[in-house]
């Protein structure tokens, strides 16, 4: 029987709640599709930091590298200054595990309400491939004369051919098993040096994928096109910081942060990939059962795809979409069920195989790309 080793990092706030729901779904998936998992809880987050002063230590990195995947909840607490946990845990994990790609699907499932008037599921099915290791998003920066009128801050943005090429090549591979369209999103008319490097990489790598159509859009224009004509896009590849911004806009299209998933992908076998809903820890609603676990469950589906469990991945995606379609609201007390109850509904749908299949499942497409 196939077995996978999973590190579970529930984190802070609603993180443990949505992760618990996702693990119940994982139980149902492994029973239905004939595999097992060994799970290790890892106490990274605000409580651990406040008790020990530790963020991501070398010893934790060594332990995490022994696993096949990481399932992450959410991190952040008002008890810890902004940036400490985010940089010391999330960004540190992405770097230590060489997670070259942040993959975020933007898909509107049937029955899910969206604030974009006239938007239909048929028009909204794209994937954003975000370079995950470079650019201003991860730069340490420096400052002098802090808290004086002469305060000067420098925030570097470094782009290397190596990192950009591996992101672009992955995006082309994904486009080749989807609808065969790739869009580079950048700001080449202002960030001319970085833009020239990205454009040159896309041009060169594109020669390896002659069946994939390539185009370009400025990041500011993307913010206009995405809500109005998302059907224009299939696979979008972009810089780390641009990707962070554009994917939150994409989450609005698909119904909100509560239904948005992400994967931080290690493209080799050096270390595990990490999967997490893109919402925050939401400490104001923690413990109330108001957090939608759909993002965590869809992140679980991405994890299963990465592990090569394509059938299970597609089933979890279909079950989550099926349950979402029955909700009166997508967040808060008005969801019609608690976080745990929704997790149980999704798990039941996976176990029974009762959910209609989602056509063109990204989760099973990911299994194709990662196993190639």
Coordinates of C-alpha atoms in Angstrom, one line a residue, residues 196 237 250 255 262 324 345 348 355 364:
X196 CA 14.1 42.3 -19.9
X237 CA 3.6 33.4 -14.7
X250 CA -8.0 36.4 -8.0
X255 CA -15.6 33.9 -3.9
X262 CA -2.1 27.5 -2.6
X324 CA -19.5 24.9 -1.4
X345 CA -19.6 17.0 4.8
X348 CA -18.5 12.2 3.5
X355 CA -19.9 14.6 -5.8
X364 CA -5.0 16.0 -11.2

